[in-house]
Coordinates of C-alpha atoms in Angstrom, one line a residue:
M1 CA 44.2 37.1 68.6
L2 CA 45.3 33.8 67.0
R3 CA 41.7 32.6 66.8
L4 CA 40.7 35.9 65.2
L5 CA 43.4 35.6 62.6
Q6 CA 42.4 32.0 61.9
T7 CA 38.8 33.1 61.4
I8 CA 39.8 35.9 59.0
V9 CA 41.9 33.5 57.0
F10 CA 39.0 30.9 56.9
L11 CA 36.5 33.6 55.7
A12 CA 38.9 34.8 53.0
V13 CA 39.4 31.2 51.7
C14 CA 35.6 30.7 51.7
C15 CA 35.1 33.9 49.8
C16 CA 37.7 32.9 47.2
N17 CA 35.9 29.6 46.7
G18 CA 32.5 31.2 46.6
L19 CA 31.3 29.3 49.6
T20 CA 29.7 32.4 51.2
G21 CA 28.5 33.9 47.9
G22 CA 25.3 31.8 47.7
T23 CA 24.3 28.3 46.8
K24 CA 26.5 26.4 44.4
Y25 CA 24.5 24.2 42.1
T26 CA 25.6 20.8 40.8
P27 CA 24.9 19.2 37.4
D28 CA 21.9 17.2 38.4
W29 CA 18.2 18.1 38.2
K30 CA 17.6 17.9 42.0
S31 CA 20.1 20.7 42.6
L32 CA 19.2 22.8 39.5
D33 CA 15.5 22.6 40.1
S34 CA 16.0 23.9 43.7
R35 CA 17.2 27.3 42.4
P36 CA 14.6 30.0 43.2
L37 CA 13.3 31.9 40.2
P38 CA 14.5 35.6 40.1
S39 CA 11.5 37.6 41.2
W40 CA 11.5 40.0 38.2
Y41 CA 10.1 37.3 35.9
D42 CA 6.9 36.5 37.9
E43 CA 6.4 40.2 38.4
S44 CA 6.7 41.0 34.7
K45 CA 3.8 38.8 33.5
I46 CA 4.0 39.9 29.8
G47 CA 6.8 39.3 27.3
I48 CA 7.3 39.6 23.5
F49 CA 8.5 36.7 21.4
I50 CA 10.1 37.3 18.0
H51 CA 10.5 34.6 15.3
W52 CA 12.8 36.0 12.7
G53 CA 15.3 34.1 10.4
V54 CA 15.8 32.9 6.9
F55 CA 12.3 31.4 7.0
S56 CA 11.1 35.0 6.9
V57 CA 12.2 35.2 3.2
P58 CA 9.8 32.8 1.7
S59 CA 7.3 33.8 4.4
Y60 CA 5.0 31.0 3.3
A61 CA 3.4 28.3 5.4
N62 CA 5.4 28.7 8.6
E63 CA 8.9 28.8 10.1
W64 CA 9.3 25.0 9.4
F65 CA 9.3 25.8 5.7
W66 CA 12.6 24.0 4.9
Y67 CA 11.4 20.8 6.7
D68 CA 8.0 21.0 5.1
W69 CA 9.6 21.3 1.7
K70 CA 12.3 18.7 1.9
T71 CA 11.1 16.1 4.5
A72 CA 7.4 16.4 5.1
K73 CA 6.9 17.0 1.3
N74 CA 4.0 19.4 2.0
P75 CA 2.3 19.7 -1.4
A76 CA 1.5 23.4 -1.0
V77 CA 5.1 24.2 -0.2
I78 CA 6.4 22.0 -3.1
N79 CA 4.0 23.8 -5.5
F80 CA 5.1 27.2 -4.1
M81 CA 8.7 26.4 -4.9
K82 CA 7.9 24.9 -8.3
N83 CA 5.9 28.0 -9.3
N84 CA 8.2 30.6 -8.0
Y85 CA 11.8 29.4 -8.1
P86 CA 14.1 27.5 -10.5
P87 CA 14.6 23.8 -10.1
D88 CA 18.1 24.1 -8.7
F89 CA 17.2 26.6 -6.0
T90 CA 18.2 25.6 -2.5
Y91 CA 17.1 26.7 0.9
A92 CA 20.6 28.3 1.4
D93 CA 19.8 30.6 -1.6
F94 CA 17.1 32.3 0.5
A95 CA 19.8 33.6 3.0
P96 CA 21.1 36.5 0.8
K97 CA 17.6 37.7 0.5
F98 CA 17.3 38.0 4.3
T99 CA 18.3 41.6 4.0
A100 CA 16.9 43.4 7.1
E101 CA 17.5 46.8 5.5
F102 CA 14.6 48.4 7.4
Y103 CA 15.5 46.8 10.7
N104 CA 15.8 49.5 13.4
A105 CA 16.2 47.9 16.8
D106 CA 15.4 51.1 18.6
E107 CA 12.0 51.3 16.8
W108 CA 11.3 47.7 17.7
A109 CA 12.1 48.4 21.4
N110 CA 9.8 51.5 21.3
I111 CA 6.9 49.3 20.1
F112 CA 7.7 46.6 22.7
S113 CA 7.9 49.2 25.5
A114 CA 4.6 50.7 24.3
S115 CA 3.0 47.2 24.4
G116 CA 3.4 47.0 28.2
A117 CA 5.7 44.0 27.9
K118 CA 8.5 43.7 30.5
Y119 CA 10.8 41.3 28.6
V120 CA 11.7 40.4 25.0
V121 CA 12.8 37.0 23.7
L122 CA 14.4 37.0 20.3
V123 CA 14.9 33.9 18.2
T124 CA 18.7 33.8 17.8
K125 CA 18.7 30.4 16.0
H126 CA 15.7 28.4 14.8
H127 CA 15.8 24.8 13.6
E128 CA 17.2 25.9 10.2
G129 CA 20.5 26.6 12.0
F130 CA 21.1 30.1 10.8
T131 CA 22.4 32.3 13.7
N132 CA 21.2 35.9 14.0
W133 CA 24.6 36.9 15.4
P134 CA 28.2 36.3 14.1
S135 CA 28.7 33.0 15.7
K136 CA 32.2 31.5 15.5
V137 CA 30.7 28.0 15.0
S138 CA 28.2 28.8 12.3
W139 CA 30.5 29.6 9.4
N140 CA 28.8 31.3 6.4
W141 CA 25.4 30.6 8.0
N142 CA 25.0 33.6 10.2
S143 CA 23.7 37.2 9.9
M144 CA 27.2 38.8 9.6
D145 CA 28.5 36.5 6.8
V146 CA 25.4 36.4 4.7
G147 CA 22.2 38.3 4.3
P148 CA 21.9 41.3 6.7
K149 CA 25.7 41.6 7.3
R150 CA 24.8 42.8 10.8
D151 CA 24.7 41.5 14.4
L152 CA 20.9 41.4 14.7
V153 CA 21.0 40.0 18.3
G154 CA 23.5 42.5 19.5
E155 CA 21.5 45.5 18.1
L156 CA 18.2 44.4 19.8
A157 CA 19.9 43.5 23.1
K158 CA 21.4 47.0 23.3
A159 CA 18.1 48.7 22.4
V160 CA 15.9 46.6 24.8
K161 CA 18.3 47.1 27.7
K162 CA 18.1 50.9 27.3
K163 CA 14.4 50.7 28.1
Q164 CA 13.8 51.0 31.9
G165 CA 12.3 47.9 33.4
M166 CA 12.7 45.7 30.3
H167 CA 14.7 42.5 30.2
F168 CA 16.3 40.9 27.1
G169 CA 16.2 37.1 26.4
T170 CA 17.3 34.7 23.7
Y171 CA 15.5 31.7 22.1
H172 CA 17.9 29.0 20.9
S173 CA 17.2 25.8 19.2
L174 CA 19.4 22.9 20.3
F175 CA 18.9 20.8 17.2
E176 CA 19.1 21.7 13.5
F177 CA 17.1 20.0 10.7
Y178 CA 20.0 19.1 8.5
H179 CA 23.3 19.8 10.2
P180 CA 25.6 16.8 9.2
L181 CA 27.1 16.5 12.7
Y182 CA 23.6 16.3 14.3
L183 CA 22.4 13.8 11.7
Q184 CA 25.5 11.6 12.3
D185 CA 24.9 11.7 16.1
K186 CA 21.3 10.8 15.5
A187 CA 22.4 7.9 13.2
N188 CA 24.7 6.8 16.1
G189 CA 21.7 6.6 18.5
Y190 CA 23.0 9.7 20.2
R191 CA 26.0 7.8 21.6
T192 CA 28.2 10.4 20.0
Q193 CA 28.0 14.1 20.8
D194 CA 30.0 15.8 18.1
F195 CA 27.2 18.2 17.3
V196 CA 26.8 19.2 20.9
R197 CA 30.5 19.7 21.5
D198 CA 31.3 21.5 18.3
K199 CA 28.1 23.5 17.5
T200 CA 25.1 23.9 19.7
M201 CA 26.7 24.2 23.1
P202 CA 29.4 26.7 22.0
E203 CA 26.6 28.8 20.6
L204 CA 24.9 29.0 24.0
Y205 CA 28.1 30.0 25.7
E206 CA 28.6 32.7 23.0
L207 CA 25.1 34.1 23.5
V208 CA 25.4 34.3 27.3
N209 CA 28.9 35.8 27.3
N210 CA 28.4 38.2 24.5
Y211 CA 24.8 39.5 25.2
E212 CA 24.0 38.6 28.8
P213 CA 20.4 37.6 28.3
E214 CA 18.2 37.2 31.3
V215 CA 16.0 34.5 29.7
I216 CA 17.4 31.5 27.9
W217 CA 14.5 30.0 26.0
S218 CA 15.6 26.6 24.8
D219 CA 13.9 24.5 22.1
G220 CA 14.6 21.8 19.6
D221 CA 15.2 19.3 22.5
W222 CA 12.6 16.6 21.8
E223 CA 14.6 14.0 19.8
A224 CA 17.2 13.3 22.5
P225 CA 17.4 13.2 26.3
D226 CA 19.1 15.9 28.3
T227 CA 22.2 13.7 28.7
Y228 CA 22.9 14.0 25.0
W229 CA 22.6 17.8 25.1
N230 CA 24.8 18.2 28.2
S231 CA 22.0 20.4 29.5
T232 CA 22.8 20.1 33.2
E233 CA 26.5 21.0 32.7
F234 CA 25.5 24.2 30.8
L235 CA 22.9 25.1 33.4
T236 CA 25.3 24.6 36.3
W237 CA 27.7 27.0 34.7
L238 CA 24.9 29.4 33.9
Y239 CA 23.7 29.5 37.6
N240 CA 27.1 29.4 39.2
E241 CA 29.6 31.3 37.0
S242 CA 27.9 33.1 34.1
P243 CA 27.7 36.9 34.0
V244 CA 23.9 36.6 34.5
K245 CA 23.9 34.0 37.2
D246 CA 21.8 36.0 39.6
T247 CA 19.1 37.2 37.3
V248 CA 18.8 34.6 34.5
L249 CA 15.9 32.2 34.0
V250 CA 15.5 29.2 31.7
N251 CA 12.5 27.2 30.5
D252 CA 12.0 23.4 30.5
R253 CA 13.1 22.4 27.0
W254 CA 16.4 20.8 27.7
G255 CA 15.8 17.2 26.6
S256 CA 13.0 14.8 25.6
N257 CA 12.6 13.9 29.2
T258 CA 12.4 17.4 30.8
R259 CA 9.3 19.3 29.6
C260 CA 6.9 20.1 32.4
V261 CA 9.3 18.3 34.7
H262 CA 12.6 20.1 35.0
G263 CA 13.9 23.6 34.4
G264 CA 13.0 27.1 35.7
F265 CA 9.6 28.1 34.4
W266 CA 7.7 25.5 32.3
N267 CA 6.4 25.9 28.8
C268 CA 5.3 22.3 28.5
N269 CA 3.9 22.7 25.0
D270 CA 3.4 25.6 22.5
K271 CA 0.4 27.8 23.4
Y272 CA 0.2 26.0 26.8
N273 CA -2.8 27.4 28.7
P274 CA -4.2 24.8 31.1
G275 CA -7.1 27.0 32.4
V276 CA -6.5 25.9 36.0
L277 CA -4.1 27.0 38.7
Q278 CA -0.6 25.3 38.4
K279 CA 1.7 24.5 41.2
H280 CA 4.8 25.4 39.2
K281 CA 5.6 28.7 37.5
W282 CA 4.7 28.5 33.8
E283 CA 4.5 30.5 30.6
N284 CA 2.0 30.6 27.8
A285 CA 4.1 31.1 24.6
M286 CA 1.4 32.1 22.0
T287 CA 1.4 33.9 18.7
L288 CA -0.7 36.7 17.2
D289 CA -0.9 34.8 13.9
K290 CA -3.0 31.7 14.7
R291 CA -1.3 29.7 12.0
S292 CA 2.4 30.5 12.2
W293 CA 5.2 31.9 14.5
G294 CA 7.1 33.4 11.6
Y295 CA 5.7 36.1 9.2
R296 CA 3.3 34.9 6.5
R297 CA 2.6 36.9 3.4
T298 CA -0.6 34.9 2.9
A299 CA -2.1 35.7 6.4
H300 CA -5.7 37.0 6.4
L301 CA -7.1 39.4 9.0
S302 CA -9.2 36.5 10.4
D303 CA -5.9 34.7 11.2
I304 CA -4.8 37.4 13.6
L305 CA -6.0 37.4 17.2
T306 CA -8.4 40.1 18.0
M307 CA -7.9 42.3 21.0
D308 CA -10.8 40.5 22.8
E309 CA -9.0 37.2 22.2
L310 CA -5.6 38.6 23.3
V311 CA -7.0 40.0 26.5
E312 CA -8.8 36.8 27.3
T313 CA -5.5 34.9 26.8
I314 CA -3.7 37.4 29.2
A315 CA -6.5 37.1 31.8
S316 CA -6.8 33.4 31.8
T317 CA -3.1 32.9 31.9
V318 CA -2.2 35.3 34.6
S319 CA -5.1 34.2 36.8
C320 CA -3.7 30.7 36.8
G321 CA -0.2 31.8 37.7
G322 CA 1.4 32.0 34.2
N323 CA 3.2 34.6 32.1
V324 CA 2.2 35.4 28.6
L325 CA 4.8 35.5 25.8
V326 CA 3.2 37.2 22.8
N327 CA 4.8 36.3 19.5
I328 CA 5.2 38.3 16.3
G329 CA 7.0 37.5 13.1
P330 CA 8.9 40.4 11.4
T331 CA 9.4 40.6 7.6
H332 CA 12.7 39.6 5.9
D333 CA 13.5 43.3 5.5
G334 CA 13.1 44.0 9.2
R335 CA 9.6 45.5 9.6
V336 CA 7.0 44.8 12.3
V337 CA 3.9 44.9 10.1
P338 CA 1.1 47.3 11.0
I339 CA -1.4 44.7 12.2
F340 CA 1.2 43.4 14.7
E341 CA 2.2 46.8 15.8
E342 CA -1.4 47.8 16.3
R343 CA -2.2 44.8 18.5
L344 CA 0.9 45.4 20.6
R345 CA 0.1 49.1 21.1
Q346 CA -3.6 48.2 21.9
M347 CA -2.3 45.7 24.5
G348 CA -0.3 48.5 26.0
Q349 CA -3.3 50.8 26.1
W350 CA -5.3 48.1 27.9
L351 CA -2.4 47.5 30.4
G352 CA -2.0 51.2 30.9
V353 CA -5.5 51.2 32.5
N354 CA -5.6 47.7 33.9
G355 CA -2.0 46.7 34.6
E356 CA -2.6 46.9 38.3
A357 CA -4.6 43.6 37.9
I358 CA -1.7 42.0 35.9
Y359 CA 1.8 43.0 37.0
S360 CA 3.1 41.6 40.3
T361 CA -0.2 39.9 41.0
L362 CA -0.8 36.5 42.6
P363 CA -3.5 33.9 41.9
W364 CA -6.5 34.3 44.1
T365 CA -8.6 31.7 45.9
H366 CA -10.7 31.4 42.8
Q367 CA -9.6 31.7 39.2
N368 CA -13.1 31.8 37.6
D369 CA -16.3 33.2 39.0
T370 CA -18.8 30.7 40.4
I371 CA -21.8 32.4 38.8
T372 CA -20.8 34.6 35.8
A373 CA -18.8 33.1 32.9
G374 CA -15.9 35.1 31.4
V375 CA -14.5 36.4 34.7
W376 CA -10.9 35.8 35.8
Y377 CA -9.5 36.7 39.1
T378 CA -6.1 37.9 40.3
S379 CA -5.0 39.3 43.6
K380 CA -2.3 41.5 45.2
K381 CA -1.0 41.7 48.8
T382 CA -0.9 45.2 50.3
A383 CA -0.1 46.7 53.7
N384 CA -3.9 46.7 54.4
G385 CA -4.7 43.2 53.2
T386 CA -5.4 41.6 49.9
E387 CA -6.8 43.4 46.9
V388 CA -8.8 41.2 44.5
Y389 CA -9.3 42.0 40.8
A390 CA -12.2 40.6 38.7
I391 CA -11.3 40.8 35.0
V392 CA -14.7 40.8 33.2
L393 CA -14.4 40.0 29.5
D394 CA -18.0 41.1 28.6
W395 CA -19.7 44.3 29.7
P396 CA -22.5 43.3 32.1
R397 CA -26.1 43.5 30.8
N398 CA -28.1 46.4 32.2
N399 CA -25.0 47.6 33.9
K400 CA -25.5 45.0 36.7
L401 CA -22.6 42.6 37.5
T402 CA -23.3 39.5 39.5
L403 CA -20.3 37.7 41.0
G404 CA -20.5 34.6 43.2
S405 CA -16.8 34.3 44.4
P406 CA -16.2 37.6 46.4
D407 CA -17.3 37.3 50.0
A408 CA -18.0 40.9 50.9
T409 CA -18.2 42.7 54.3
S410 CA -19.7 46.0 55.4
D411 CA -16.2 47.6 54.7
T412 CA -15.9 46.2 51.2
V413 CA -15.3 48.8 48.5
V414 CA -15.5 48.2 44.7
Y415 CA -13.8 50.2 42.1
L416 CA -13.7 50.1 38.3
L417 CA -10.1 50.6 37.2
G418 CA -9.8 53.7 35.1
Y419 CA -13.1 55.2 36.3
S420 CA -13.2 57.7 39.1
G421 CA -16.9 57.4 39.9
K422 CA -18.4 55.4 42.7
L423 CA -19.9 51.9 42.4
S424 CA -22.6 50.6 44.7
W425 CA -23.1 46.9 45.6
V426 CA -25.4 44.6 47.6
H427 CA -25.0 41.1 48.8
G428 CA -26.2 38.4 46.4
A429 CA -29.3 36.3 47.2
Q430 CA -27.2 33.4 48.5
S431 CA -23.5 34.5 48.2
G432 CA -21.3 37.0 46.4
V433 CA -22.2 40.5 45.3
I434 CA -24.3 42.4 42.8
I435 CA -22.5 45.5 41.5
Q436 CA -24.6 48.3 40.1
I437 CA -22.6 50.3 37.5
P438 CA -23.8 53.8 36.8
E439 CA -24.4 55.0 33.2
I440 CA -20.9 55.8 31.8
P441 CA -20.7 57.9 28.7
Y442 CA -18.8 56.2 25.9
N443 CA -16.0 58.8 25.9
K444 CA -15.6 58.2 29.7
M445 CA -15.3 54.4 29.4
P446 CA -11.8 53.4 30.8
C447 CA -11.1 50.9 28.0
Q448 CA -12.6 49.0 25.0
W449 CA -11.8 45.4 25.9
A450 CA -12.3 43.7 29.2
W451 CA -13.0 45.7 32.4
V452 CA -11.4 45.2 35.8
F453 CA -13.3 45.5 39.1
K454 CA -11.2 45.9 42.1
F455 CA -12.3 44.7 45.6
S456 CA -10.9 46.0 48.9
N457 CA -11.7 44.6 52.3
L458 CA -13.2 41.2 51.3
K459 CA -13.4 38.5 53.9

């Protein structure tokens, strides 16, 4: 009986200290990098990125407008300001014009849900330093004090979380172009950390505690190492004690020494898409506007990705083990412009037919076909074996598709996703298969962009 009581007391102490509640991480990269990624992220594959801030007011050049104007001295930006604003106009004068009067978070969430995306990452603070929530450490430079007079982050977090199967995330820039505390730390060779202590780290804790995001997408890290930013201390708290400790993920932008080396999933660089299988989980953060992440009033139709280009990006990324984060830039008054909404809804239409080849899939033995170009493979484990999906970007000539990678057996069955008719196939001359596709009326075609052929019972 005494031994039983001792055991009960020991277990009670362990529970109080969290010793039986899972791994406790320590503030070093070896420990933090050992944390498994929550499974929902890899299963999701598709996310939406939203670049929105004071830079959406000039909506000219890109989201680095302030820097391009004052530091890079971009002639086009300088002329834009000279031709349209008085000489004493400052960047801060744009903030009252960031009005968001047409912002409806539920409408945005409906568009994102229709797109087939499973998570949403909102820019809560870009390098300009303006916070899209009422931060206690960003006095008079936040969306409640000036401009919208609203909690933009809170509204979208609530709307997204109401959607079944969708996850909410936050982008946050560690540094700010012109914050005096940051500039002083920089002048001191990053031997002081006043900006980290009084501004950027308090913001991260606010975001996590107030909105419980399941993705923390860090940026603005490249000028100083992780030790300046106190990154490992924050991540230790995030993984051990935060309200999202069991479901949250982070990227790899936590210091000038961490990209493609440390963190949860890796972004490495903007629009990172290596085209070959990666050993570590990664994400391709890309944007529908080829020239900017924020909204541009001067964008031309040719600057916007076509659906063919978008589907190719999805296929090439997922085939190589990555997720795709598709960026849009809303307007200063809170609208998702029609061309972006159309692309997102078209993506949802495509995924509605072909999502089986995207969501919860794994990279296959081959990423590209060995004979036919423009073919990307994914796979999925089932109770009966492995299903293989060939994402074919161009419709085969003469309705005959030759693939070199699949090794078929007499039991192999080939399907075209979204089409109920039967497909016949024969072995290739030396390897692979030749699929004969019947004539399909235009109004019976399963989709308009990229077609997916599913294989069961391959060798």
